[in-house]
C-alpha cells in the first residue's frame, strides 16, 4: 500500500476524524485568543456574512471584514484534493435549488447568530443558548431525514470541464487580494472594513490563513461534517462523523477553560441572544437546509475546494442570503444589558416571517424533489 | 447477475442509503458505482459494518465496489 493510500485509510478511520475534530476544537478558541470575536473563533455563517459586508452586499457597519479563514478553507481543501488526486470539477445537481438552500440556511443561522460549528463553540464557551441552537439543528435534521427516507434527492451531478471547478478557488484568490490590498472602489464604497464590533475583531491575517489552510486540508481528507454527524446517527446509527464533532466540542471546552474564555449562562453572552424560540427555529431551518443540500457550511466550502460547483453555488447563496438578511433586518439582534436591565434580542417580525418562509420552502422541496430514473 | 447500484454524482448520504436498500433486498453480489473518494469510503464503511466483504476497483475516474456476503 502506498503512503498516499495509507494516509487516506487513516483519515477515513475513527482516529482520523477524531484527530481533525480535536484540531478544530483546539485552533478555534486559539483564533479567538488571537483576536477573533468571542465564541466565534470559527463561524462559517458569521464569516461569510462579514465577507458579504466587506463587499457592500449589506451595510451593517459592525460586521464587515474579508475573513481569511473562509478563503483558506477552500484553498486548503483544494490543495488536499490536488495532492490526493481528488479534484474533480462537477456540476448540475439542481444548482438553483442549492443556491436558495444556502440563502435560507444563512437566514436561519443568522437568526441564531451562528452556524453549526459556532453552536458547538458557543456551548464550549459556556453559552447555553448553543444547546437550544443544537436542539433546533438536530430537529431540522430529523425533519430532513423523513424526506430522505421517502427518496428525496437533488439528482446527480456530472463531471464538468476544468474551469467549472476553478472558478470558486479563483474567486477566493480575488478576495485575498481585496483583503491584502484594501482597494476602495468608490468614494464611501467597498471594500468595507469594520472599525468597531465583531467585524473589527480578527486574528492576524497570516495566522487566520494558516489555521484555515490546515483545517481545510484535514477536513477535506476526513470529510468532517457537523450535519452529517447528526444525520448519520439518526438515520443509520453511525457514529463516525459524530466522533469528530464530539472531539471538537470536548477539546474546545477544555481549551476555553484553560484560556479563561469560559463563562456559563444564557444571558449576556457575546454576540448572542437568549430568545429561545428564535434560536431553536432559526437553527431548525438551518439544519434542514444544510441537510437537504448534503452537508454543513464547512463541508460545502471543502467540497467547493474539490471542484464541486454545486457546493460553490450553495456558498454563494449563503453570502447572498447574508446580504439579504442584513438589508431586510432579518437577523437576530444580540441581547443588551443596560444598567443591569436585560433586553432580550432575537430577530424582529420580518426575521421571524423569513424563518417560516424558509421552513415552508424547505418542506416543499423535501416533499417534491425525488430521484429521477436514470436512462440506462 | 450482480445487482448494480449507480450512485455516481449523488450527494451524501444517498450513495449509502441506496447501498443499504440493496443490501436489505439481499441479492448478492452488489456492485455500487460511485465517482468520489468520499462516497467510496462511506459505502465501504457501511458495507463493512453490515459484515460484508468489499472489493474496490478503480475504473477511470470512478470506483466500483463489489459487496459480497
Short mmCIF file of C-alpha atoms in Angstrom, two decimals:
data_model
loop_
_atom_site.label_atom_id
_atom_site.label_comp_id
_atom_site.label_asym_id
_atom_site.label_seq_id
_atom_site.Cartn_x
_atom_site.Cartn_y
_atom_site.Cartn_z
CA UNK A 1 0.00 0.00 0.00
CA UNK A 2 1.44 3.42 -0.96
CA UNK A 3 1.92 6.24 1.56
CA UNK A 4 -0.93 8.13 -0.08
CA UNK A 5 -3.26 5.14 0.35
CA UNK A 6 -2.16 4.64 3.96
CA UNK A 7 -2.89 8.29 4.74
CA UNK A 8 -6.25 8.07 3.02
CA UNK A 9 -7.10 4.96 5.08
CA UNK A 10 -6.01 6.72 8.27
CA UNK A 11 -8.05 9.85 7.56
CA UNK A 12 -11.10 7.69 6.79
CA UNK A 13 -10.69 5.91 10.14
CA UNK A 14 -12.18 6.74 13.53
CA UNK A 15 -8.80 8.09 14.65
CA UNK A 16 -8.63 10.35 11.60
CA UNK A 17 -11.96 12.06 12.25
CA UNK A 18 -11.17 12.24 15.97
CA UNK A 19 -7.88 14.00 15.23
CA UNK A 20 -9.48 16.57 12.94
CA UNK A 21 -12.28 17.36 15.38
CA UNK A 22 -9.68 17.82 18.12
CA UNK A 23 -7.53 20.07 15.91
CA UNK A 24 -10.52 22.29 15.12
CA UNK A 25 -11.53 22.30 18.80
CA UNK A 26 -8.04 23.49 19.72
CA UNK A 27 -7.49 26.03 16.94
CA UNK A 28 -10.88 27.77 17.08
CA UNK A 29 -10.52 29.05 20.68
CA UNK A 30 -6.90 29.96 19.88
CA UNK A 31 -8.11 32.06 16.95
CA UNK A 32 -10.40 33.82 19.42
CA UNK A 33 -7.42 34.37 21.70
CA UNK A 34 -5.52 35.76 18.71
CA UNK A 35 -8.25 38.32 18.05
CA UNK A 36 -11.35 36.73 16.52
CA UNK A 37 -14.69 37.68 18.18
CA UNK A 38 -15.76 35.89 21.40
CA UNK A 39 -17.12 32.36 20.96
CA UNK A 40 -16.52 32.96 17.26
CA UNK A 41 -13.08 31.50 16.67
CA UNK A 42 -14.63 29.95 13.59
CA UNK A 43 -18.12 30.52 12.21
CA UNK A 44 -18.97 29.94 8.56
CA UNK A 45 -22.21 31.90 8.73
CA UNK A 46 -20.72 34.87 10.58
CA UNK A 47 -17.58 34.91 8.45
CA UNK A 48 -19.44 34.71 5.14
CA UNK A 49 -21.74 37.44 6.46
CA UNK A 50 -18.65 39.55 7.19
CA UNK A 51 -17.42 38.96 3.63
CA UNK A 52 -20.83 40.00 2.28
CA UNK A 53 -20.49 43.17 4.33
CA UNK A 54 -16.95 43.88 3.17
CA UNK A 55 -18.17 43.66 -0.43
CA UNK A 56 -21.03 46.05 0.34
CA UNK A 57 -23.75 43.44 -0.17
CA UNK A 58 -25.05 44.73 3.15
CA UNK A 59 -24.14 47.90 5.04
CA UNK A 60 -24.17 46.76 8.67
CA UNK A 61 -21.01 48.64 9.66
CA UNK A 62 -20.04 46.34 12.54
CA UNK A 63 -19.82 43.12 10.53
CA UNK A 64 -17.63 43.85 7.52
CA UNK A 65 -14.34 42.03 7.03
CA UNK A 66 -12.90 39.67 4.46
CA UNK A 67 -12.35 36.66 6.66
CA UNK A 68 -9.17 34.83 5.64
CA UNK A 69 -10.42 31.62 7.24
CA UNK A 70 -13.13 31.20 4.59
CA UNK A 71 -10.62 31.76 1.77
CA UNK A 72 -8.20 29.31 3.35
CA UNK A 73 -10.82 26.61 3.97
CA UNK A 74 -11.48 26.46 0.22
CA UNK A 75 -7.80 26.68 -0.73
CA UNK A 76 -6.73 24.14 1.92
CA UNK A 77 -9.31 21.69 0.62
CA UNK A 78 -8.17 22.46 -2.94
CA UNK A 79 -4.56 21.63 -2.06
CA UNK A 80 -5.61 18.37 -0.36
CA UNK A 81 -7.78 17.43 -3.33
CA UNK A 82 -4.96 18.16 -5.80
CA UNK A 83 -2.32 16.29 -3.77
CA UNK A 84 -4.52 13.22 -3.35
CA UNK A 85 -5.95 13.41 -6.88
CA UNK A 86 -9.49 14.05 -5.75
CA UNK A 87 -10.00 17.38 -7.52
CA UNK A 88 -12.97 16.73 -9.79
CA UNK A 89 -14.84 19.59 -11.42
CA UNK A 90 -18.53 18.73 -11.38
CA UNK A 91 -21.88 20.42 -11.79
CA UNK A 92 -25.55 20.01 -12.43
CA UNK A 93 -27.25 18.76 -9.28
CA UNK A 94 -30.11 21.27 -9.03
CA UNK A 95 -27.81 24.31 -8.78
CA UNK A 96 -30.51 26.95 -8.36
CA UNK A 97 -32.19 24.93 -5.62
CA UNK A 98 -28.85 24.72 -3.81
CA UNK A 99 -28.40 28.49 -4.11
CA UNK A 100 -31.74 29.05 -2.37
CA UNK A 101 -30.97 26.40 0.25
CA UNK A 102 -27.78 28.31 1.00
CA UNK A 103 -29.73 31.52 1.29
CA UNK A 104 -32.28 30.11 3.72
CA UNK A 105 -29.62 28.24 5.69
CA UNK A 106 -27.92 31.59 6.21
CA UNK A 107 -31.15 33.33 7.21
CA UNK A 108 -31.78 30.62 9.81
CA UNK A 109 -28.19 30.70 11.06
CA UNK A 110 -28.20 34.48 11.39
CA UNK A 111 -31.44 34.37 13.39
CA UNK A 112 -29.48 32.24 15.88
CA UNK A 113 -26.21 34.10 15.24
CA UNK A 114 -24.03 31.20 14.25
CA UNK A 115 -23.54 28.15 12.07
CA UNK A 116 -23.47 24.56 13.40
CA UNK A 117 -19.75 24.97 14.12
CA UNK A 118 -20.32 28.10 16.18
CA UNK A 119 -23.24 26.47 18.01
CA UNK A 120 -20.71 23.95 19.33
CA UNK A 121 -18.11 26.63 20.03
CA UNK A 122 -20.66 28.82 21.82
CA UNK A 123 -21.62 25.92 24.04
CA UNK A 124 -17.95 25.14 24.62
CA UNK A 125 -17.57 28.75 25.78
CA UNK A 126 -20.39 28.30 28.29
CA UNK A 127 -23.15 29.91 26.20
CA UNK A 128 -26.11 27.66 26.98
CA UNK A 129 -28.08 29.15 24.09
CA UNK A 130 -25.81 26.96 21.99
CA UNK A 131 -27.67 23.99 23.46
CA UNK A 132 -31.00 25.41 22.29
CA UNK A 133 -29.48 26.04 18.86
CA UNK A 134 -28.15 22.48 18.64
CA UNK A 135 -31.56 21.12 19.70
CA UNK A 136 -33.11 23.13 16.87
CA UNK A 137 -30.42 21.99 14.45
CA UNK A 138 -30.99 18.31 15.26
CA UNK A 139 -34.76 18.80 14.93
CA UNK A 140 -34.31 20.31 11.47
CA UNK A 141 -32.06 17.41 10.51
CA UNK A 142 -34.66 14.94 11.81
CA UNK A 143 -37.32 16.53 9.58
CA UNK A 144 -34.96 16.28 6.62
CA UNK A 145 -34.35 12.60 7.33
CA UNK A 146 -38.05 11.92 6.86
CA UNK A 147 -37.67 13.30 3.34
CA UNK A 148 -34.51 11.28 2.71
CA UNK A 149 -36.38 8.12 3.70
CA UNK A 150 -39.07 8.99 1.16
CA UNK A 151 -36.48 9.25 -1.61
CA UNK A 152 -35.59 12.95 -1.50
CA UNK A 153 -32.81 13.74 -3.97
CA UNK A 154 -31.43 16.76 -5.80
CA UNK A 155 -30.27 14.41 -8.54
CA UNK A 156 -26.75 13.55 -9.65
CA UNK A 157 -24.03 15.98 -10.64
CA UNK A 158 -22.00 15.33 -13.77
CA UNK A 159 -18.28 15.64 -14.43
CA UNK A 160 -17.57 19.06 -15.90
CA UNK A 161 -14.71 20.81 -17.71
CA UNK A 162 -11.87 22.16 -15.57
CA UNK A 163 -12.94 25.86 -15.36
CA UNK A 164 -16.12 24.82 -13.56
CA UNK A 165 -14.05 23.65 -10.61
CA UNK A 166 -11.57 26.53 -10.64
CA UNK A 167 -13.96 29.49 -10.56
CA UNK A 168 -14.56 29.42 -6.80
CA UNK A 169 -10.88 28.97 -5.83
CA UNK A 170 -10.11 31.87 -8.20
CA UNK A 171 -12.78 33.96 -6.50
CA UNK A 172 -11.14 33.18 -3.16
CA UNK A 173 -7.82 34.46 -4.53
CA UNK A 174 -9.56 37.67 -5.63
CA UNK A 175 -10.99 38.05 -2.11
CA UNK A 176 -7.48 37.51 -0.73
CA UNK A 177 -6.20 40.33 -2.94
CA UNK A 178 -9.02 42.58 -1.70
CA UNK A 179 -8.03 41.75 1.85
CA UNK A 180 -4.33 42.42 1.34
CA UNK A 181 -4.60 45.50 -0.90
CA UNK A 182 -7.75 47.01 0.66
CA UNK A 183 -8.82 48.82 -2.51
CA UNK A 184 -11.65 51.34 -2.31
CA UNK A 185 -13.78 51.08 -5.42
CA UNK A 186 -15.80 54.27 -4.97
CA UNK A 187 -15.99 57.19 -2.58
CA UNK A 188 -17.68 55.78 0.54
CA UNK A 189 -17.78 52.47 -1.28
CA UNK A 190 -16.36 48.98 -0.73
CA UNK A 191 -14.18 47.24 0.25
CA UNK A 192 -15.50 47.95 3.76
CA UNK A 193 -13.64 47.05 6.94
CA UNK A 194 -15.43 47.43 10.28
CA UNK A 195 -13.87 49.89 12.71
CA UNK A 196 -15.86 48.54 15.66
CA UNK A 197 -17.94 45.50 16.55
CA UNK A 198 -17.29 41.84 15.66
CA UNK A 199 -16.09 42.73 12.16
CA UNK A 200 -13.21 44.73 13.63
CA UNK A 201 -12.10 41.81 15.79
CA UNK A 202 -9.83 39.46 13.98
CA UNK A 203 -6.67 37.43 14.36
CA UNK A 204 -3.61 38.47 12.31
CA UNK A 205 -4.16 37.60 8.66
CA UNK A 206 -1.28 35.12 8.44
CA UNK A 207 -2.49 33.20 11.49
CA UNK A 208 -6.05 33.05 10.16
CA UNK A 209 -4.79 31.87 6.78
CA UNK A 210 -2.51 29.23 8.28
CA UNK A 211 -5.21 27.83 10.56
CA UNK A 212 -7.72 27.88 7.71
CA UNK A 213 -5.36 26.01 5.39
CA UNK A 214 -4.66 23.33 8.00
CA UNK A 215 -8.34 22.83 8.76
CA UNK A 216 -9.33 22.95 5.09
CA UNK A 217 -6.72 20.32 4.24
CA UNK A 218 -7.60 17.97 7.10
CA UNK A 219 -11.36 18.38 6.74
CA UNK A 220 -11.19 17.58 3.02
CA UNK A 221 -9.30 14.38 3.84
CA UNK A 222 -11.64 13.26 6.63
CA UNK A 223 -14.95 14.62 5.21
CA UNK A 224 -15.61 16.33 8.57
CA UNK A 225 -19.25 17.45 8.63
CA UNK A 226 -21.31 18.79 11.53
CA UNK A 227 -24.60 17.97 9.77
CA UNK A 228 -23.60 14.52 8.57
CA UNK A 229 -22.64 13.73 12.17
CA UNK A 230 -26.22 14.02 13.47
CA UNK A 231 -27.78 12.76 10.24
CA UNK A 232 -25.77 9.53 10.21
CA UNK A 233 -26.54 8.96 13.89
CA UNK A 234 -30.30 9.42 13.50
CA UNK A 235 -30.63 7.77 10.11
CA UNK A 236 -28.21 4.85 10.33
CA UNK A 237 -26.90 4.73 13.92
CA UNK A 238 -23.44 5.51 12.50
CA UNK A 239 -21.27 7.47 14.91
CA UNK A 240 -18.20 8.00 12.70
CA UNK A 241 -18.68 11.71 11.95
CA UNK A 242 -20.16 12.37 15.39
CA UNK A 243 -16.84 11.29 16.89
CA UNK A 244 -15.26 14.31 15.18
CA UNK A 245 -17.96 16.66 16.41
CA UNK A 246 -17.61 15.28 19.94
CA UNK A 247 -13.84 15.76 19.83
CA UNK A 248 -14.30 19.33 18.61
CA UNK A 249 -16.62 20.14 21.50
CA UNK A 250 -14.58 18.49 24.26
CA UNK A 251 -11.24 19.96 23.16
CA UNK A 252 -12.78 23.43 22.62
CA UNK A 253 -14.34 23.25 26.09
CA UNK A 254 -11.02 22.46 27.78
CA UNK A 255 -9.13 24.99 25.65
CA UNK A 256 -11.63 27.69 26.63
CA UNK A 257 -11.33 26.73 30.29
CA UNK A 258 -7.54 26.87 30.06
CA UNK A 259 -7.60 30.25 28.31
CA UNK A 260 -10.19 31.76 30.67
CA UNK A 261 -12.70 32.07 27.82
CA UNK A 262 -15.45 30.07 29.54
CA UNK A 263 -18.50 31.86 31.00
CA UNK A 264 -21.55 29.77 31.87
CA UNK A 265 -25.08 31.08 31.35
CA UNK A 266 -27.87 32.04 28.99
CA UNK A 267 -27.83 35.81 29.26
CA UNK A 268 -25.35 38.47 28.25
CA UNK A 269 -23.31 36.05 26.18
CA UNK A 270 -21.13 37.62 23.49
CA UNK A 271 -22.69 38.10 20.03
CA UNK A 272 -25.71 36.06 21.09
CA UNK A 273 -29.29 36.41 22.24
CA UNK A 274 -31.44 34.35 24.59
CA UNK A 275 -34.66 34.35 22.57
CA UNK A 276 -35.07 30.60 22.86
CA UNK A 277 -37.81 30.15 20.28
CA UNK A 278 -35.85 32.10 17.66
CA UNK A 279 -32.66 30.20 18.48
CA UNK A 280 -34.47 26.90 18.13
CA UNK A 281 -36.42 27.69 14.97
CA UNK A 282 -33.56 29.53 13.29
CA UNK A 283 -31.27 26.55 13.68
CA UNK A 284 -34.06 24.14 12.75
CA UNK A 285 -34.30 25.97 9.43
CA UNK A 286 -30.53 25.96 9.03
CA UNK A 287 -30.28 22.25 9.90
CA UNK A 288 -33.00 21.31 7.43
CA UNK A 289 -31.49 23.43 4.65
CA UNK A 290 -27.97 22.09 5.23
CA UNK A 291 -29.27 18.53 5.32
CA UNK A 292 -31.19 18.95 2.06
CA UNK A 293 -28.00 20.30 0.45
CA UNK A 294 -25.94 17.34 1.71
CA UNK A 295 -23.65 18.96 4.28
CA UNK A 296 -22.80 21.65 6.78
CA UNK A 297 -21.42 25.05 5.72
CA UNK A 298 -17.87 23.91 6.34
CA UNK A 299 -18.37 20.81 4.25
CA UNK A 300 -19.82 22.96 1.44
CA UNK A 301 -16.61 25.02 1.44
CA UNK A 302 -14.43 21.91 1.40
CA UNK A 303 -16.48 20.39 -1.43
CA UNK A 304 -16.10 23.70 -3.27
CA UNK A 305 -12.32 23.25 -2.98
CA UNK A 306 -12.68 19.76 -4.51
CA UNK A 307 -14.28 21.26 -7.62
CA UNK A 308 -17.94 20.75 -6.68
CA UNK A 309 -19.53 23.79 -8.30
CA UNK A 310 -22.95 22.97 -6.85
CA UNK A 311 -21.47 23.34 -3.37
CA UNK A 312 -19.88 26.56 -4.63
CA UNK A 313 -23.28 27.86 -5.58
CA UNK A 314 -24.58 26.95 -2.13
CA UNK A 315 -21.76 29.05 -0.64
CA UNK A 316 -22.66 31.97 -2.92
CA UNK A 317 -26.29 31.52 -1.83
CA UNK A 318 -25.16 31.84 1.78
CA UNK A 319 -23.23 35.05 1.06
CA UNK A 320 -26.16 36.45 -0.92
CA UNK A 321 -28.51 35.40 1.89
CA UNK A 322 -26.34 37.22 4.42
CA UNK A 323 -26.57 40.44 2.42
CA UNK A 324 -30.30 40.00 2.09
CA UNK A 325 -30.71 39.14 5.79
CA UNK A 326 -28.98 42.30 6.97
CA UNK A 327 -30.54 44.62 4.37
CA UNK A 328 -34.03 43.38 5.22
CA UNK A 329 -33.48 43.32 9.01
CA UNK A 330 -33.96 39.55 9.26
CA UNK A 331 -31.02 38.83 11.56
CA UNK A 332 -31.10 38.16 15.28
CA UNK A 333 -30.12 41.14 17.42
CA UNK A 334 -27.84 40.34 20.38
CA UNK A 335 -29.13 40.71 23.97
CA UNK A 336 -28.23 44.03 25.57
CA UNK A 337 -27.55 44.82 29.21
CA UNK A 338 -28.28 48.43 30.15
CA UNK A 339 -27.62 49.33 33.79
CA UNK A 340 -28.32 45.77 34.85
CA UNK A 341 -31.55 45.52 32.83
CA UNK A 342 -31.55 42.76 30.22
CA UNK A 343 -33.20 43.34 26.86
CA UNK A 344 -33.65 40.01 25.12
CA UNK A 345 -32.71 40.22 21.44
CA UNK A 346 -33.52 37.95 18.55
CA UNK A 347 -34.94 38.51 15.08
CA UNK A 348 -37.68 41.08 14.54
CA UNK A 349 -41.03 40.39 12.85
CA UNK A 350 -39.54 40.23 9.35
CA UNK A 351 -36.88 37.82 10.55
CA UNK A 352 -39.50 35.61 12.17
CA UNK A 353 -41.52 35.63 8.95
CA UNK A 354 -38.39 34.79 6.94
CA UNK A 355 -37.74 31.72 9.13
CA UNK A 356 -41.27 30.49 8.49
CA UNK A 357 -40.97 31.15 4.75
CA UNK A 358 -37.69 29.27 4.75
CA UNK A 359 -39.22 26.30 6.56
CA UNK A 360 -42.12 26.21 4.10
CA UNK A 361 -39.65 26.39 1.19
CA UNK A 362 -37.54 23.54 2.56
CA UNK A 363 -40.52 21.34 3.40
CA UNK A 364 -41.96 21.91 -0.08
CA UNK A 365 -38.62 20.92 -1.62
CA UNK A 366 -38.21 17.96 0.68
CA UNK A 367 -41.57 16.53 -0.24
CA UNK A 368 -41.31 17.11 -4.00
CA UNK A 369 -37.69 16.57 -5.09
CA UNK A 370 -37.40 12.88 -5.94
CA UNK A 371 -34.88 10.65 -7.65
CA UNK A 372 -35.22 10.72 -11.40
CA UNK A 373 -35.00 7.37 -13.15
CA UNK A 374 -31.68 7.35 -14.96
CA UNK A 375 -31.80 6.32 -18.61
CA UNK A 376 -29.93 3.03 -18.80
CA UNK B 1 -26.07 -11.47 -12.27
CA UNK B 2 -24.87 -8.75 -9.93
CA UNK B 3 -27.27 -6.11 -8.70
CA UNK B 4 -25.96 -2.67 -9.79
CA UNK B 5 -26.42 0.49 -7.71
CA UNK B 6 -25.48 3.59 -9.70
CA UNK B 7 -24.78 6.27 -7.07
CA UNK B 8 -22.49 8.41 -9.23
CA UNK B 9 -22.90 12.13 -8.72
CA UNK B 10 -25.24 11.85 -5.75
CA UNK B 11 -24.83 13.93 -2.56
CA UNK B 12 -24.41 12.48 0.92
CA UNK B 13 -25.99 10.32 2.24
CA UNK B 14 -27.72 8.95 -0.85
CA UNK B 15 -24.98 6.54 -2.02
CA UNK B 16 -25.03 4.87 1.40
CA UNK B 17 -28.83 4.86 1.54
CA UNK B 18 -29.11 3.23 -1.89
CA UNK B 19 -26.48 0.67 -0.89
CA UNK B 20 -28.32 -0.15 2.33
CA UNK B 21 -31.54 -0.58 0.42
CA UNK B 22 -29.83 -3.02 -1.96
CA UNK B 23 -28.32 -4.92 0.98
CA UNK B 24 -31.77 -5.25 2.54
CA UNK B 25 -33.08 -6.73 -0.72
CA UNK B 26 -30.49 -9.44 -0.17
CA UNK B 27 -29.44 -10.14 -3.75
CA UNK B 28 -25.65 -10.55 -3.83
CA UNK B 29 -23.17 -9.63 -5.16
CA UNK B 30 -23.96 -5.92 -5.26
CA UNK B 31 -21.95 -3.58 -7.46
CA UNK B 32 -22.01 0.03 -6.30
CA UNK B 33 -20.76 2.69 -8.73
CA UNK B 34 -19.56 5.96 -7.18
CA UNK B 35 -17.48 8.84 -8.52
CA UNK B 36 -15.91 10.40 -5.41
CA UNK B 37 -13.49 9.09 -2.84
CA UNK B 38 -15.90 10.28 -0.14
CA UNK B 39 -18.68 8.04 -1.42
CA UNK B 40 -16.19 5.19 -1.87
CA UNK B 41 -15.22 5.44 1.82
CA UNK B 42 -18.77 5.90 3.06
CA UNK B 43 -20.12 2.94 1.11
CA UNK B 44 -17.17 0.78 2.13
CA UNK B 45 -17.64 1.71 5.80
CA UNK B 46 -21.37 0.98 5.70
CA UNK B 47 -20.87 -2.36 3.95
CA UNK B 48 -18.13 -3.46 6.35
CA UNK B 49 -20.35 -2.52 9.29
CA UNK B 50 -23.01 -4.77 7.76
CA UNK B 51 -20.46 -7.60 7.84
CA UNK B 52 -19.91 -7.72 4.08
CA UNK B 53 -16.73 -8.18 2.10
CA UNK B 54 -15.84 -5.20 -0.04
CA UNK B 55 -13.67 -5.14 -3.14
CA UNK B 56 -12.84 -1.77 -4.70
CA UNK B 57 -11.97 -1.37 -8.35
CA UNK B 58 -10.82 1.89 -9.92
CA UNK B 59 -12.41 2.46 -13.31
CA UNK B 60 -11.02 5.61 -14.90
CA UNK B 61 -12.14 8.45 -12.65
CA UNK B 62 -14.73 6.34 -10.88
CA UNK B 63 -14.97 3.42 -8.48
CA UNK B 64 -16.81 0.11 -8.48
CA UNK B 65 -17.35 -1.50 -5.09
CA UNK B 66 -18.36 -5.14 -5.13
CA UNK B 67 -20.16 -6.24 -1.97
CA UNK B 68 -20.29 -9.91 -1.07
CA UNK B 69 -21.60 -11.82 1.92
#
